[in-house]
Tab-separated table of C-alpha atoms in Angstrom:
chain	number	residue	atom	x	y	z
A	11	MET	CA	-1.666	54.588	-2.469
A	12	ILE	CA	0.125	57.923	-2.009
A	13	SER	CA	-1.095	60.341	0.662
A	14	LYS	CA	-0.683	64.109	0.346
A	15	ASP	CA	-2.154	67.065	2.175
A	16	VAL	CA	-3.030	68.873	-1.048
A	17	ILE	CA	-3.418	67.558	-4.592
A	18	ILE	CA	-3.347	70.010	-7.492
A	19	ILE	CA	-4.967	68.570	-10.616
A	20	GLY	CA	-3.390	70.237	-13.647
A	21	GLY	CA	0.220	71.218	-14.236
A	22	GLY	CA	-0.441	74.518	-15.952
A	23	ALA	CA	-0.053	78.113	-14.841
A	24	ALA	CA	-2.806	78.054	-12.209
A	25	GLY	CA	-1.738	74.650	-10.914
A	26	PHE	CA	1.908	75.545	-10.344
A	27	PHE	CA	0.996	78.948	-8.908
A	28	ALA	CA	-1.374	77.367	-6.388
A	29	ALA	CA	1.098	74.636	-5.429
A	30	ILE	CA	4.008	77.041	-4.915
A	31	ASN	CA	1.960	79.460	-2.823
A	32	ILE	CA	0.712	76.658	-0.593
A	33	ALA	CA	4.210	75.266	-0.157
A	34	GLU	CA	5.660	78.697	0.643
A	35	GLN	CA	2.978	79.621	3.151
A	36	ARG	CA	2.807	76.196	4.791
A	37	PRO	CA	6.086	74.260	4.472
A	38	ASP	CA	4.586	71.596	6.724
A	39	LEU	CA	2.050	70.562	4.071
A	40	GLU	CA	2.841	67.931	1.446
A	41	VAL	CA	1.756	69.161	-1.984
A	42	ALA	CA	1.630	67.276	-5.287
A	43	ILE	CA	0.692	68.234	-8.835
A	44	LEU	CA	-0.955	65.671	-11.131
A	45	GLU	CA	-0.380	66.508	-14.811
A	46	ARG	CA	-1.924	64.325	-17.520
A	47	GLY	CA	0.758	65.139	-20.113
A	48	LYS	CA	4.440	64.285	-20.294
A	49	GLU	CA	5.224	67.917	-19.470
A	50	GLY	CA	3.372	70.820	-17.920
A	51	LEU	CA	3.105	74.562	-18.509
A	52	THR	CA	2.569	74.087	-22.244
A	53	LYS	CA	0.196	77.041	-22.489
A	54	VAL	CA	2.705	79.238	-20.678
A	55	LYS	CA	5.290	78.220	-23.258
A	56	ILE	CA	3.290	79.403	-26.281
A	57	SER	CA	1.632	82.436	-24.690
A	58	GLY	CA	2.407	85.779	-26.257
A	59	GLY	CA	4.212	84.221	-29.187
A	60	GLY	CA	6.619	82.395	-26.859
A	61	ARG	CA	7.218	85.433	-24.648
A	62	CYS	CA	4.439	84.738	-22.074
A	63	ASN	CA	1.995	87.583	-21.642
A	64	VAL	CA	2.017	87.376	-17.817
A	65	THR	CA	-0.577	90.068	-17.070
A	66	HIS	CA	-1.794	93.506	-18.155
A	67	ALA	CA	-0.919	96.917	-16.749
A	68	GLU	CA	-4.393	97.688	-15.430
A	69	PHE	CA	-4.305	98.470	-11.715
A	70	ILE	CA	-7.923	99.357	-10.908
A	71	PRO	CA	-10.116	96.306	-10.140
A	72	SER	CA	-13.299	97.875	-11.536
A	73	GLU	CA	-11.480	98.577	-14.817
A	74	LEU	CA	-9.707	95.228	-14.941
A	75	VAL	CA	-12.946	93.231	-14.737
A	76	GLN	CA	-14.244	94.932	-17.894
A	77	ASN	CA	-11.969	92.628	-19.878
A	78	TYR	CA	-13.838	89.483	-18.821
A	79	PRO	CA	-16.976	88.640	-20.846
A	80	ARG	CA	-17.722	85.912	-18.301
A	81	GLY	CA	-16.669	86.346	-14.681
A	82	ASN	CA	-16.510	90.145	-14.504
A	83	LYS	CA	-18.858	90.462	-11.521
A	84	GLU	CA	-17.390	87.492	-9.677
A	85	LEU	CA	-13.766	88.656	-10.061
A	86	LEU	CA	-14.256	92.142	-8.652
A	87	GLY	CA	-13.861	90.989	-5.044
A	88	PRO	CA	-10.940	88.625	-5.740
A	89	PHE	CA	-9.073	91.363	-7.625
A	90	HIS	CA	-9.163	93.447	-4.461
A	91	GLN	CA	-7.286	90.574	-2.792
A	92	PHE	CA	-4.736	89.803	-5.509
A	93	MET	CA	-4.353	91.539	-8.853
A	94	THR	CA	-1.833	93.064	-11.243
A	95	GLY	CA	0.404	94.813	-8.716
A	96	ASP	CA	0.535	91.680	-6.591
A	97	THR	CA	1.420	89.602	-9.641
A	98	ILE	CA	4.304	91.925	-10.499
A	99	ALA	CA	5.567	91.856	-6.912
A	100	TRP	CA	5.278	88.054	-6.735
A	101	PHE	CA	7.341	87.472	-9.864
A	102	GLU	CA	9.943	90.074	-8.876
A	103	ALA	CA	10.288	88.365	-5.474
A	104	HIS	CA	10.979	85.152	-7.382
A	105	GLY	CA	13.641	86.704	-9.603
A	106	VAL	CA	11.540	87.522	-12.650
A	107	ALA	CA	11.347	91.192	-13.627
A	108	LEU	CA	8.414	92.187	-15.841
A	109	LYS	CA	8.142	94.995	-18.391
A	110	ILE	CA	5.187	96.940	-19.764
A	111	GLU	CA	4.718	97.326	-23.506
A	112	ASP	CA	2.977	100.272	-25.167
A	113	ASP	CA	-0.346	98.424	-25.401
A	114	GLY	CA	-0.282	97.510	-21.695
A	115	ARG	CA	0.721	93.880	-22.052
A	116	MET	CA	3.354	92.704	-19.590
A	117	PHE	CA	6.127	90.225	-20.359
A	118	PRO	CA	9.268	89.022	-18.600
A	119	GLU	CA	12.200	91.283	-19.406
A	120	SER	CA	13.898	88.267	-20.975
A	121	ASN	CA	11.140	88.157	-23.640
A	122	SER	CA	11.029	84.398	-23.133
A	123	SER	CA	8.307	82.239	-21.636
A	124	GLN	CA	11.054	79.847	-20.558
A	125	THR	CA	11.900	82.362	-17.824
A	126	ILE	CA	8.441	81.821	-16.279
A	127	ILE	CA	8.647	78.060	-16.735
A	128	ASP	CA	12.095	77.887	-15.118
A	129	CYS	CA	10.833	80.027	-12.221
A	130	PHE	CA	7.920	77.696	-11.551
A	131	LEU	CA	9.893	74.477	-11.909
A	132	SER	CA	12.820	75.582	-9.756
A	133	THR	CA	10.606	77.116	-7.048
A	134	ALA	CA	8.374	74.045	-6.934
A	135	ALA	CA	11.444	71.804	-6.570
A	136	GLN	CA	12.916	74.090	-3.915
A	137	HIS	CA	9.770	73.694	-1.806
A	138	HIS	CA	9.514	69.940	-2.417
A	139	VAL	CA	6.337	70.058	-4.505
A	140	ALA	CA	6.008	66.634	-6.133
A	141	VAL	CA	5.113	66.844	-9.836
A	142	HIS	CA	3.687	63.643	-11.340
A	143	TYR	CA	3.550	63.683	-15.138
A	144	ASN	CA	1.508	61.261	-17.281
A	145	HIS	CA	-1.048	61.072	-14.471
A	146	ALA	CA	-4.435	61.608	-16.109
A	147	VAL	CA	-7.131	61.714	-13.427
A	148	ARG	CA	-9.880	59.146	-13.855
A	149	ALA	CA	-11.988	59.819	-10.762
A	150	ILE	CA	-12.281	62.171	-7.779
A	151	THR	CA	-14.145	60.635	-4.861
A	152	PRO	CA	-14.893	62.481	-1.609
A	153	LYS	CA	-14.063	60.271	1.372
A	154	GLY	CA	-14.605	61.543	4.903
A	155	THR	CA	-13.229	65.078	4.964
A	156	GLY	CA	-10.807	64.365	2.122
A	157	PHE	CA	-10.570	62.755	-1.300
A	158	VAL	CA	-9.428	59.697	-3.192
A	159	ILE	CA	-8.005	60.555	-6.622
A	160	GLU	CA	-7.550	57.748	-9.138
A	161	THR	CA	-5.129	58.332	-12.035
A	162	THR	CA	-3.820	56.264	-14.919
A	163	GLN	CA	-0.694	55.600	-12.841
A	164	GLY	CA	-2.050	55.035	-9.341
A	165	VAL	CA	-4.219	56.227	-6.456
A	166	PHE	CA	-3.730	59.293	-4.230
A	167	THR	CA	-5.453	60.567	-1.135
A	168	SER	CA	-5.552	64.160	0.027
A	169	LYS	CA	-7.230	66.539	2.450
A	170	SER	CA	-7.808	69.232	-0.205
A	171	VAL	CA	-7.976	69.284	-3.992
A	172	VAL	CA	-7.453	72.198	-6.371
A	173	VAL	CA	-8.767	71.631	-9.899
A	174	ALA	CA	-6.721	73.733	-12.311
A	175	THR	CA	-7.070	71.773	-15.537
A	176	GLY	CA	-8.257	74.570	-17.802
A	177	SER	CA	-10.785	73.630	-20.472
A	178	ASN	CA	-10.898	69.878	-19.967
A	179	PRO	CA	-14.157	68.081	-20.944
A	180	LYS	CA	-13.247	64.921	-19.037
A	181	MET	CA	-12.615	66.900	-15.851
A	182	TRP	CA	-15.875	68.806	-16.314
A	183	GLN	CA	-17.680	65.469	-16.596
A	184	MET	CA	-16.125	64.307	-13.314
A	185	LEU	CA	-17.201	67.535	-11.635
A	186	THR	CA	-20.787	67.058	-12.787
A	187	HIS	CA	-20.740	63.720	-10.940
A	188	LEU	CA	-19.838	65.711	-7.825
A	189	GLY	CA	-22.946	67.850	-8.276
A	190	HIS	CA	-21.631	70.802	-10.255
A	191	ARG	CA	-23.225	72.268	-13.357
A	192	VAL	CA	-20.958	73.045	-16.281
A	193	ALA	CA	-21.692	75.667	-18.931
A	194	ALA	CA	-21.146	74.033	-22.316
A	195	PRO	CA	-17.802	75.167	-23.754
A	196	VAL	CA	-17.633	77.192	-26.968
A	197	PRO	CA	-14.556	78.821	-28.546
A	198	SER	CA	-13.545	82.326	-27.507
A	199	LEU	CA	-10.708	84.496	-28.851
A	200	PHE	CA	-10.850	83.516	-32.502
A	201	THR	CA	-10.307	85.275	-35.815
A	202	PHE	CA	-12.878	85.705	-38.593
A	203	ASN	CA	-12.818	83.896	-41.928
A	204	CYS	CA	-13.888	86.165	-44.764
A	205	ASP	CA	-13.638	85.503	-48.506
A	206	ASP	CA	-14.109	89.025	-49.836
A	207	ALA	CA	-12.568	90.521	-52.984
A	208	ARG	CA	-11.691	93.709	-51.100
A	209	LEU	CA	-9.403	91.781	-48.765
A	210	LYS	CA	-7.834	89.058	-50.905
A	211	THR	CA	-4.871	91.051	-52.204
A	212	ILE	CA	-4.002	92.980	-49.032
A	213	PRO	CA	-3.045	90.505	-46.255
A	214	GLY	CA	-0.880	92.180	-43.642
A	215	VAL	CA	-2.619	95.549	-43.875
A	216	VAL	CA	-3.617	97.074	-40.522
A	217	ALA	CA	-6.292	99.726	-40.077
A	218	GLN	CA	-5.364	101.235	-36.726
A	219	ASN	CA	-8.643	102.568	-35.382
A	220	VAL	CA	-11.853	100.974	-36.620
A	221	SER	CA	-15.231	100.183	-35.121
A	222	ILE	CA	-16.977	96.896	-35.874
A	223	ARG	CA	-20.463	95.709	-35.131
A	224	VAL	CA	-22.166	92.396	-35.829
A	225	LEU	CA	-25.329	93.109	-37.778
A	226	ASP	CA	-28.634	92.229	-36.082
A	227	THR	CA	-26.954	92.062	-32.647
A	228	ASP	CA	-25.750	94.423	-29.929
A	229	LEU	CA	-22.158	93.235	-30.361
A	230	SER	CA	-19.550	95.873	-31.206
A	231	SER	CA	-15.908	96.707	-30.589
A	232	GLU	CA	-13.175	99.163	-31.501
A	233	GLY	CA	-9.440	98.997	-32.125
A	234	PRO	CA	-6.912	97.847	-34.728
A	235	LEU	CA	-8.040	95.525	-37.536
A	236	LEU	CA	-5.578	93.214	-39.313
A	237	ILE	CA	-6.326	91.821	-42.763
A	238	THR	CA	-5.085	88.213	-42.978
A	239	HIS	CA	-4.862	85.550	-45.680
A	240	TRP	CA	-8.075	84.031	-44.322
A	241	GLY	CA	-9.957	87.159	-43.243
A	242	MET	CA	-9.632	89.411	-40.198
A	243	SER	CA	-7.806	89.475	-36.870
A	244	ALA	CA	-6.290	91.879	-34.288
A	245	PRO	CA	-7.816	93.281	-31.061
A	246	SER	CA	-11.069	94.613	-32.537
A	247	VAL	CA	-11.964	91.166	-33.890
A	248	LEU	CA	-10.683	89.219	-30.887
A	249	LYS	CA	-12.710	91.367	-28.496
A	250	LEU	CA	-15.828	90.736	-30.583
A	251	SER	CA	-15.133	86.999	-30.582
A	252	ALA	CA	-14.760	86.931	-26.796
A	253	PHE	CA	-17.810	88.989	-25.881
A	254	GLY	CA	-19.859	87.348	-28.641
A	255	ALA	CA	-18.640	83.788	-28.065
A	256	LEU	CA	-22.058	82.353	-27.191
A	257	GLU	CA	-24.066	84.327	-29.739
A	258	LEU	CA	-21.654	83.672	-32.616
A	259	ALA	CA	-21.569	79.947	-31.818
A	260	LYS	CA	-25.373	79.819	-32.053
A	261	CYS	CA	-25.295	81.178	-35.614
A	262	GLY	CA	-22.629	78.681	-36.675
A	263	TYR	CA	-20.052	81.447	-37.205
A	264	ASN	CA	-21.921	82.687	-40.253
A	265	PHE	CA	-22.875	86.321	-39.866
A	266	LYS	CA	-22.307	89.811	-41.264
A	267	ILE	CA	-20.270	92.620	-39.766
A	268	GLU	CA	-20.221	96.327	-40.514
A	269	VAL	CA	-16.842	98.047	-40.357
A	270	ASN	CA	-16.285	101.771	-39.952
A	271	PHE	CA	-12.677	102.226	-41.036
A	272	ILE	CA	-12.437	105.912	-40.081
A	273	GLN	CA	-14.649	106.248	-36.966
A	274	GLU	CA	-16.728	108.979	-38.601
A	275	SER	CA	-20.412	109.172	-39.521
A	276	LEU	CA	-21.567	108.619	-43.077
A	277	GLU	CA	-22.663	112.265	-43.280
A	278	THR	CA	-19.315	113.620	-42.046
A	279	CYS	CA	-17.413	111.361	-44.406
A	280	SER	CA	-19.569	112.422	-47.359
A	281	ALA	CA	-18.920	116.064	-46.570
A	282	THR	CA	-15.177	115.437	-46.420
A	283	LEU	CA	-15.216	113.614	-49.766
A	284	LYS	CA	-17.169	116.479	-51.378
A	285	ALA	CA	-14.543	118.924	-50.136
A	286	LEU	CA	-11.756	116.714	-51.471
A	287	LYS	CA	-13.545	116.524	-54.825
A	288	LEU	CA	-13.115	120.278	-55.106
A	289	ASP	CA	-9.674	120.626	-53.505
A	290	LEU	CA	-8.063	117.721	-55.401
A	291	ALA	CA	-10.106	117.992	-58.598
A	292	LYS	CA	-7.263	117.221	-61.027
A	293	LYS	CA	-5.644	114.475	-58.965
A	294	ASN	CA	-6.360	110.739	-59.117
A	295	VAL	CA	-8.615	109.334	-56.389
A	296	TYR	CA	-6.682	106.055	-56.385
A	297	LYS	CA	-3.381	107.740	-55.586
A	298	SER	CA	-4.820	109.797	-52.725
A	299	THR	CA	-4.736	108.453	-49.163
A	300	PRO	CA	-7.021	110.558	-46.957
A	301	PHE	CA	-8.262	109.607	-43.484
A	302	ASP	CA	-4.856	108.117	-42.539
A	303	LEU	CA	-5.878	104.824	-44.141
A	304	PRO	CA	-3.292	102.316	-45.406
A	305	LYS	CA	-2.783	102.881	-49.128
A	306	ARG	CA	-3.594	99.301	-50.136
A	307	LEU	CA	-6.889	99.361	-48.228
A	308	TRP	CA	-7.854	102.711	-49.772
A	309	HIS	CA	-7.121	101.294	-53.225
A	310	GLN	CA	-9.489	98.357	-52.681
A	311	LEU	CA	-12.307	100.570	-51.417
A	312	VAL	CA	-11.905	102.875	-54.432
A	313	ILE	CA	-12.031	99.900	-56.830
A	314	ALA	CA	-15.070	98.483	-54.972
A	315	VAL	CA	-17.207	101.462	-56.033
A	316	GLY	CA	-16.301	101.190	-59.709
A	317	MET	CA	-13.475	103.693	-60.035
A	318	THR	CA	-10.165	102.955	-61.757
A	319	GLU	CA	-6.600	104.035	-61.157
A	320	GLU	CA	-7.182	106.866	-63.629
A	321	THR	CA	-10.362	108.319	-62.125
A	322	ARG	CA	-9.859	111.930	-61.079
A	323	TRP	CA	-11.613	113.512	-58.108
A	324	ALA	CA	-13.419	115.883	-60.495
A	325	ASP	CA	-14.772	112.889	-62.457
A	326	MET	CA	-16.212	111.118	-59.409
A	327	ASN	CA	-20.002	110.952	-59.842
A	328	ARG	CA	-22.577	111.111	-57.073
A	329	ASN	CA	-23.058	107.345	-56.818
A	330	GLN	CA	-19.322	106.763	-56.549
A	331	LEU	CA	-18.941	109.430	-53.871
A	332	GLU	CA	-21.808	108.034	-51.816
A	333	GLY	CA	-20.528	104.500	-52.385
A	334	LEU	CA	-17.048	105.410	-51.200
A	335	ALA	CA	-18.441	107.104	-48.092
A	336	SER	CA	-20.393	103.920	-47.388
A	337	GLN	CA	-17.309	101.740	-47.922
A	338	LEU	CA	-15.366	103.885	-45.461
A	339	THR	CA	-18.005	104.015	-42.725
A	340	GLN	CA	-20.463	101.144	-43.319
A	341	ALA	CA	-18.547	98.420	-45.162
A	342	VAL	CA	-20.355	95.098	-44.812
A	343	PHE	CA	-18.433	91.818	-44.832
A	344	LYS	CA	-19.805	88.283	-44.676
A	345	ILE	CA	-18.053	86.074	-42.118
A	346	THR	CA	-18.080	82.389	-43.006
A	347	GLY	CA	-16.222	80.754	-40.137
A	348	LYS	CA	-13.515	81.139	-37.513
A	349	SER	CA	-9.871	80.252	-36.975
A	350	THR	CA	-7.941	79.778	-33.738
A	351	PHE	CA	-5.962	82.834	-32.665
A	352	LYS	CA	-2.341	81.662	-32.985
A	353	ASP	CA	-1.949	78.592	-30.735
A	354	GLU	CA	-3.732	80.132	-27.755
A	355	PHE	CA	-7.011	78.211	-27.643
A	356	VAL	CA	-9.436	79.767	-25.146
A	357	THR	CA	-12.988	78.658	-24.418
A	358	ALA	CA	-16.047	80.174	-22.840
A	359	GLY	CA	-17.608	77.612	-20.538
A	360	GLY	CA	-16.825	75.680	-17.394
A	361	VAL	CA	-18.014	75.266	-13.814
A	362	ALA	CA	-21.044	77.456	-13.095
A	363	LEU	CA	-19.913	80.548	-11.196
A	364	LYS	CA	-22.871	80.568	-8.793
A	365	GLU	CA	-21.560	77.290	-7.382
A	366	VAL	CA	-18.219	78.760	-6.238
A	367	ASN	CA	-17.395	80.878	-3.194
A	368	PHE	CA	-15.238	83.630	-4.675
A	369	LYS	CA	-13.887	84.661	-1.295
A	370	THR	CA	-12.002	81.348	-1.232
A	371	PHE	CA	-12.528	79.773	-4.707
A	372	GLU	CA	-13.968	76.741	-2.893
A	373	SER	CA	-16.881	74.679	-4.163
A	374	LYS	CA	-20.196	75.468	-2.489
A	375	TYR	CA	-21.146	71.805	-2.864
A	376	VAL	CA	-18.008	69.879	-1.910
A	377	ASN	CA	-15.911	70.938	1.068
A	378	ASN	CA	-12.153	71.313	0.459
A	379	LEU	CA	-12.596	71.257	-3.336
A	380	TYR	CA	-11.179	74.393	-4.979
A	381	PHE	CA	-10.946	75.772	-8.515
A	382	ALA	CA	-8.479	78.038	-10.317
A	383	GLY	CA	-8.180	79.253	-13.899
A	384	GLU	CA	-10.253	78.389	-16.938
A	385	VAL	CA	-11.858	75.280	-15.432
A	386	LEU	CA	-14.373	77.880	-14.251
A	387	ASN	CA	-16.746	79.639	-16.627
A	388	ILE	CA	-14.382	82.624	-16.811
A	389	ASP	CA	-12.540	83.899	-19.862
A	390	ALA	CA	-11.061	87.165	-21.042
A	391	VAL	CA	-9.968	89.131	-24.056
A	392	THR	CA	-6.378	88.816	-25.209
A	393	GLY	CA	-3.634	90.758	-23.432
A	394	GLY	CA	-2.644	88.814	-20.302
A	395	PHE	CA	-6.055	88.854	-18.640
A	396	ASN	CA	-6.611	85.089	-18.673
A	397	PHE	CA	-3.324	84.590	-16.833
A	398	GLN	CA	-4.284	87.241	-14.269
A	399	ASN	CA	-7.447	85.279	-13.552
A	400	ALA	CA	-5.290	82.173	-13.067
A	401	TRP	CA	-2.885	83.908	-10.661
A	402	THR	CA	-5.703	85.457	-8.635
A	403	GLY	CA	-7.772	82.300	-8.258
A	404	ALA	CA	-4.751	80.131	-7.498
A	405	PHE	CA	-3.410	82.545	-4.875
A	406	ILE	CA	-6.735	82.914	-3.065
A	407	ALA	CA	-7.384	79.162	-3.136
A	408	ALA	CA	-3.876	78.547	-1.751
A	409	LYS	CA	-4.407	81.132	0.991
A	410	SER	CA	-7.722	79.539	1.995
A	411	ILE	CA	-6.246	76.028	2.073
A	412	CYS	CA	-3.351	77.180	4.219
A	413	ALA	CA	-5.779	78.777	6.680
A	414	THR	CA	-8.011	75.723	6.987
A	415	LEU	CA	-5.659	72.724	7.013
């Protein structure tokens, strides 16, 4: 049996961040990380296409929380304690400079997630944090004021435990035995599968500023839309998938969306097309590219209303004009499934938020039991927000542990 002051369950971003902050604030405490795999920080490694999207350049707590479909109310207070600016300062103090990209995402200047991994591993070693790999936790048992933790490799005791396992069904099951409720996990941050003739020949096309809504719901979003080999992706779709995670799961990921490719009303678009019919009378509709649309997308919308490459603007009949206006502003697509966004699997679900004290990230039911990261029912849109939740929760949990032990 190995005794430690603090056991961190989970060797991911939140786990290492919590362990390092405890060790730095209280060098007298013995801290250990239990990681079920043969290596940790695997999600850090693949984040941002291997560059690690550390956080997002949003510095106002009330604005930052708008990016969390679940957890937005609960995170407002914590973000006043530790948020984006603190994250930047923390990494710079540990030798990792971050940069801001045009869309607000923040990455290490090295453009490599290995920089973050090396920072965590070297800092943890420097502060004598013990990292035990291949230690899958089998049971967490409160004993006195502390815990007994059984793993596949042995038994540990500790005064405090931080659960930072991410979306782990086995860990959630253990936590239910400790009295916690767990919201059933469903996928978040996914792309849409769509087998539509208008899209099949144009993978790689990006419409920069569209609005999308899911028919028969209140779900909508705006932003870039990427046509893929399997359907649709990019921020507009990913935001819809995050905020609609529960509703879209209930319908089995079979639903219809309406896309406005030009962010104009049907009436305004129709008026513009009528003007173009006069101004460009002798020119081919197919070869025109109004509304700043990608040429290949425009071509497919023109074909969809029955025109050919030879149709002139003057020859466009009323039905074709109205049909084209509808394709531009009210195009309906049938979604027939989902695909994981790159390798970054995110779920909605986890420990019920009402059962956590967000001033400390401690369980309201079990003393000295803390949570950090996606083990809680918190998730965010893409762009570094999920990591910011991990840093914030881990830091506040570490601070609370250091103040109480």
